[in-house]
mmCIF file of C-alpha atoms in Angstrom:
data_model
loop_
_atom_site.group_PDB
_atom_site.id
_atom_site.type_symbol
_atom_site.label_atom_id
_atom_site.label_comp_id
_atom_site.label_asym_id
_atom_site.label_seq_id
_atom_site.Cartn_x
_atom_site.Cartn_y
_atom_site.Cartn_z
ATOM 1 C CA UNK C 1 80.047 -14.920 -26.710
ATOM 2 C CA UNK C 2 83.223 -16.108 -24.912
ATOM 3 C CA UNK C 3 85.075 -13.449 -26.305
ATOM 4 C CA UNK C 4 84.686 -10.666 -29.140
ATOM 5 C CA UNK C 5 86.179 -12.122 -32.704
ATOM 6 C CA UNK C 6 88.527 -8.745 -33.188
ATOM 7 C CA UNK C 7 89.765 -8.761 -29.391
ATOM 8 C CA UNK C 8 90.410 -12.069 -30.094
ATOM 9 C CA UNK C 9 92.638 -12.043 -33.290
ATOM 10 C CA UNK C 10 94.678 -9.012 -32.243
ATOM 11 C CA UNK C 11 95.731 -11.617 -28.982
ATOM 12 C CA UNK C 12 96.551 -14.253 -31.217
ATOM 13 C CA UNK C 13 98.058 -11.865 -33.485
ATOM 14 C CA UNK C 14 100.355 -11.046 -30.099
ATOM 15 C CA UNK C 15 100.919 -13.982 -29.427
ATOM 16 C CA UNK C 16 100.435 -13.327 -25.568
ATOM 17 C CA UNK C 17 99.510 -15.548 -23.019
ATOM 18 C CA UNK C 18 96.012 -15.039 -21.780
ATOM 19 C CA UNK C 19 93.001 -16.926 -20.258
ATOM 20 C CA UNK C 20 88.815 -16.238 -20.268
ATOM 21 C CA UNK C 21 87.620 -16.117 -16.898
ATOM 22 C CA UNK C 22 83.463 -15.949 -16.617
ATOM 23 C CA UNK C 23 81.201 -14.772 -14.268
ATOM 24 C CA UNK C 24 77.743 -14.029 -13.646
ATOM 25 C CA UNK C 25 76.330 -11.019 -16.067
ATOM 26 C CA UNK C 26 76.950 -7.593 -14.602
ATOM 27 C CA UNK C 27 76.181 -4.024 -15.253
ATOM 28 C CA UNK C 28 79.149 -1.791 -13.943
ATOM 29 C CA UNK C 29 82.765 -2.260 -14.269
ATOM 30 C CA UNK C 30 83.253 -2.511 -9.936
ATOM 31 C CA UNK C 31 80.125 -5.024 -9.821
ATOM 32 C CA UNK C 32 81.950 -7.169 -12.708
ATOM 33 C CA UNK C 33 85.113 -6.826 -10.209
ATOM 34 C CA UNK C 34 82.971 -8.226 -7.029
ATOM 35 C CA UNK C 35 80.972 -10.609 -8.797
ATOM 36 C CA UNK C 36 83.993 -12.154 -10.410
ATOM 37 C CA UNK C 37 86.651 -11.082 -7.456
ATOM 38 C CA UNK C 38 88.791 -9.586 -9.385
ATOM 39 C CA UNK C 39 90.815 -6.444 -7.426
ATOM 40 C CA UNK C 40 89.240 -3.556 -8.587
ATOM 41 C CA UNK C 41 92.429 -1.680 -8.792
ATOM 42 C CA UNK C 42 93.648 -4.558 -11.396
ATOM 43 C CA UNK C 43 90.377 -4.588 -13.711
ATOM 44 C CA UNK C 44 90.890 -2.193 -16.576
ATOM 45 C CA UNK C 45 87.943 -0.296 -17.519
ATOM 46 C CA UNK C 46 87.716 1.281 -21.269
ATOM 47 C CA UNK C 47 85.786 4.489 -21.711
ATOM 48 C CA UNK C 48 85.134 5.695 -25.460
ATOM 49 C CA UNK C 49 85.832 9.470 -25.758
ATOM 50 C CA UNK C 50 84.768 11.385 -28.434
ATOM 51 C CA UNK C 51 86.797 14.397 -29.446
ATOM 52 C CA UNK C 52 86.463 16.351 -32.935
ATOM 53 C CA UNK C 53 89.251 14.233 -34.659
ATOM 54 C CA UNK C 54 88.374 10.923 -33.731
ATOM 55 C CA UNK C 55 87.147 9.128 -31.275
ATOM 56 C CA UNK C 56 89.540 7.511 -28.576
ATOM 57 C CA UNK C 57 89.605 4.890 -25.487
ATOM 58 C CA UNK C 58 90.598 5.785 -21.773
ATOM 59 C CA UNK C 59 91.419 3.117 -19.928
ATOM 60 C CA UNK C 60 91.567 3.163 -16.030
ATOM 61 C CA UNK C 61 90.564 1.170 -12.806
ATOM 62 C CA UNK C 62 87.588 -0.085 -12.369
ATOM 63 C CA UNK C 63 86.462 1.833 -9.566
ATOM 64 C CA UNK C 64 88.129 5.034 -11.073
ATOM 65 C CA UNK C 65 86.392 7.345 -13.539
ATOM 66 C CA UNK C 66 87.396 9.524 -16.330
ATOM 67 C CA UNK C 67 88.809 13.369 -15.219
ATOM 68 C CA UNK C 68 87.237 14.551 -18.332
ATOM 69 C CA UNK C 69 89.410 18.024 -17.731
ATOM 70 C CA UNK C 70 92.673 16.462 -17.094
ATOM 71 C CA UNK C 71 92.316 14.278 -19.686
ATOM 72 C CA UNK C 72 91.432 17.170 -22.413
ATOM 73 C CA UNK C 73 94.299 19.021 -20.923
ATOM 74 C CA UNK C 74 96.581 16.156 -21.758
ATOM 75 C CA UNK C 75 95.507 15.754 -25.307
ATOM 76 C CA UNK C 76 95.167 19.454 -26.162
ATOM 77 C CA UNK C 77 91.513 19.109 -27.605
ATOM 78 C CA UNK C 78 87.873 19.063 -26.955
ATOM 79 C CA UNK C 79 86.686 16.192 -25.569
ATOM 80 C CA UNK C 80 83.243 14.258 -23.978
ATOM 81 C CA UNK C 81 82.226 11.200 -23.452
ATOM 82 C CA UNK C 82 81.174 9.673 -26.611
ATOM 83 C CA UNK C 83 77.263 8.512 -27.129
ATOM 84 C CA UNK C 84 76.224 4.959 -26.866
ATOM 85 C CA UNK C 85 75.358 5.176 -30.654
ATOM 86 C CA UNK C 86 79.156 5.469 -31.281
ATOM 87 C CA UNK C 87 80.226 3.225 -29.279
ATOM 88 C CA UNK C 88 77.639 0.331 -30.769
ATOM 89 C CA UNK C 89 79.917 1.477 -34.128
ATOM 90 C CA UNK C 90 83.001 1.496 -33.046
ATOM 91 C CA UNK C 91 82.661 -2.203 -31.183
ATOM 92 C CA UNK C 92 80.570 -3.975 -33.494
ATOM 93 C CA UNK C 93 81.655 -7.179 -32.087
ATOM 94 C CA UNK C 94 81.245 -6.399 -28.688
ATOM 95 C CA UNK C 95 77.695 -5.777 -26.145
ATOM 96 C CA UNK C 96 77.340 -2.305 -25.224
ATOM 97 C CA UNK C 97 79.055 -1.209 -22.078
ATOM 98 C CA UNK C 98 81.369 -4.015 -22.376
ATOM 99 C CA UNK C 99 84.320 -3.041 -24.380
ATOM 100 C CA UNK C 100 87.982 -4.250 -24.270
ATOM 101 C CA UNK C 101 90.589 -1.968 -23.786
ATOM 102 C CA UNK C 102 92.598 -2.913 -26.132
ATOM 103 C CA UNK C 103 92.033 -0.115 -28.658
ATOM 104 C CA UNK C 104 94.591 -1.459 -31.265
ATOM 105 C CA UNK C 105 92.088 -4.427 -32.429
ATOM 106 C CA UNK C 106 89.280 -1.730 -33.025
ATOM 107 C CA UNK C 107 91.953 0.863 -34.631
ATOM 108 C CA UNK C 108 91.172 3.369 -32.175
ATOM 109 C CA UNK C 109 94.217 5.353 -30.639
ATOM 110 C CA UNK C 110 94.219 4.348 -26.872
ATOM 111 C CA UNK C 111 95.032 6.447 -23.559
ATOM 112 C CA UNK C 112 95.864 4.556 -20.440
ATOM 113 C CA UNK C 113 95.962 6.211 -16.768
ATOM 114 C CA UNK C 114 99.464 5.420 -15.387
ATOM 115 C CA UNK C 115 97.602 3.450 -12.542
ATOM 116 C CA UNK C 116 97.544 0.517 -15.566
ATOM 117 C CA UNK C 117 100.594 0.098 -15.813
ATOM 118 C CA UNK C 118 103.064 -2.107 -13.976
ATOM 119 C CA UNK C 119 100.704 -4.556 -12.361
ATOM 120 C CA UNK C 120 100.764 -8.012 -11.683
ATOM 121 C CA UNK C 121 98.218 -9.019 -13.048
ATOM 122 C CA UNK C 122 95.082 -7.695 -15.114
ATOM 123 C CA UNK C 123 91.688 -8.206 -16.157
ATOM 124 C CA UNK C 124 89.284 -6.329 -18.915
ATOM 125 C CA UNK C 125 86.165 -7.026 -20.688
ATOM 126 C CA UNK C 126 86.070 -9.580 -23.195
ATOM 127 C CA UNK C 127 83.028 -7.930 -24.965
ATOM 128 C CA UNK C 128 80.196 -9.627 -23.308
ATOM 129 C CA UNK C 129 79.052 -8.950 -20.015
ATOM 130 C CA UNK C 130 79.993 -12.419 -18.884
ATOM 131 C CA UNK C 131 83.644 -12.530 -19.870
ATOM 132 C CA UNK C 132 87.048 -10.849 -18.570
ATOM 133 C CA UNK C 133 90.246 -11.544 -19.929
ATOM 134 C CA UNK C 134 92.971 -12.466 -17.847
ATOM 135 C CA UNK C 135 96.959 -11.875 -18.709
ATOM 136 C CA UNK C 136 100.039 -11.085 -16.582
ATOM 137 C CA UNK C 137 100.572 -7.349 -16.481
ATOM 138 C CA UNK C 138 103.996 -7.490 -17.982
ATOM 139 C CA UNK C 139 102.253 -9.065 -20.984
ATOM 140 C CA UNK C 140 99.064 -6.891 -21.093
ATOM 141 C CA UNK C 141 101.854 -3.455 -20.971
ATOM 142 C CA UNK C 142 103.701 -4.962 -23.967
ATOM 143 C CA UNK C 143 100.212 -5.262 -25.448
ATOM 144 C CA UNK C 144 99.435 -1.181 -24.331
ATOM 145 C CA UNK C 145 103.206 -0.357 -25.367
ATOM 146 C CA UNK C 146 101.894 2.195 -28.390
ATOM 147 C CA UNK C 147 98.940 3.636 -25.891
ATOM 148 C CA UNK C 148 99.821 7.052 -24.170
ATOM 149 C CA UNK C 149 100.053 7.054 -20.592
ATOM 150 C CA UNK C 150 99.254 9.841 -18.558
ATOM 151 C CA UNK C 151 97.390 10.318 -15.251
ATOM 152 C CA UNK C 152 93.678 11.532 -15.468
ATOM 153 C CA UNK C 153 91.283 9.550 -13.385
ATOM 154 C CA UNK C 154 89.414 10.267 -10.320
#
């Protein structure tokens, strides 16, 4: 699976410039940026959170992880880290573990750490573990442009 059929379709839909780049299969988000050498700091990495309202993607570096506390600070409710269970639901189309960040094609509001935004160039999961898609940062922010930015990784 090159790339997951909703990701997919919301790109078109965009109409932005991107490109597939494969690599061997990988586990982790900073293996998938060493095996496919890809700066860590410029792979986006989507966590699902659950909170009482609905459930809602955190994007952030690679390397970085979630501040679970800053980030339920910033959205003024209860939050965890959503079972696997939930997110097998909300990305049908996708492998678990390997979800875009694109939280538009899934209809799932979207966070994104300020370290995101403004790059060069980025890379995220494609929905496989096998897959990243590649698009110019200026491209990938217009993308993110109705996602919340806010600094809460660690």
């Amino acid at each position: 699976m090159p790339i997951a059929h909703r990701l997919k379709m919301h790109l078109e839909a965009q109409a932005l410039p991107f490109d597939i780049v494969t690599h061997e299969p990988t586990v982790t988000a900073s293996e998938t940026a060493h095996i496919a050498h890809v700066p860590g700091d410029h792979l986006a990495k989507s966590v699902l959170i659950h909170s009482e309202e609905t459930p809602f993607i955190a994007v952030v570096p690679s390397y970085r992880m979630v501040d679970l506390h800053r980030l339920q600070a910033m959205m003024d409710r209860r939050i965890g880290l959503a079972p696997e269970d939930e997110l097998a639901e909300v990305f049908d189309d996708c492998e678990v573990g390997a979800a875009p960040p694109v939280g538009m094609a899934y209809g799932v509001p979207t966070v994104m750490d300020t370290e995101m935004h403004g790059l060069d160039d980025i890379w995220f999961e494609a929905g496989d573990h096998c897959s990243l898609v590649h698009m110019k940062g200026r491209h990938f922010d217009r993308m993110m442009s109705g996602a919340k930015l806010g600094s809460f990784c660690c």
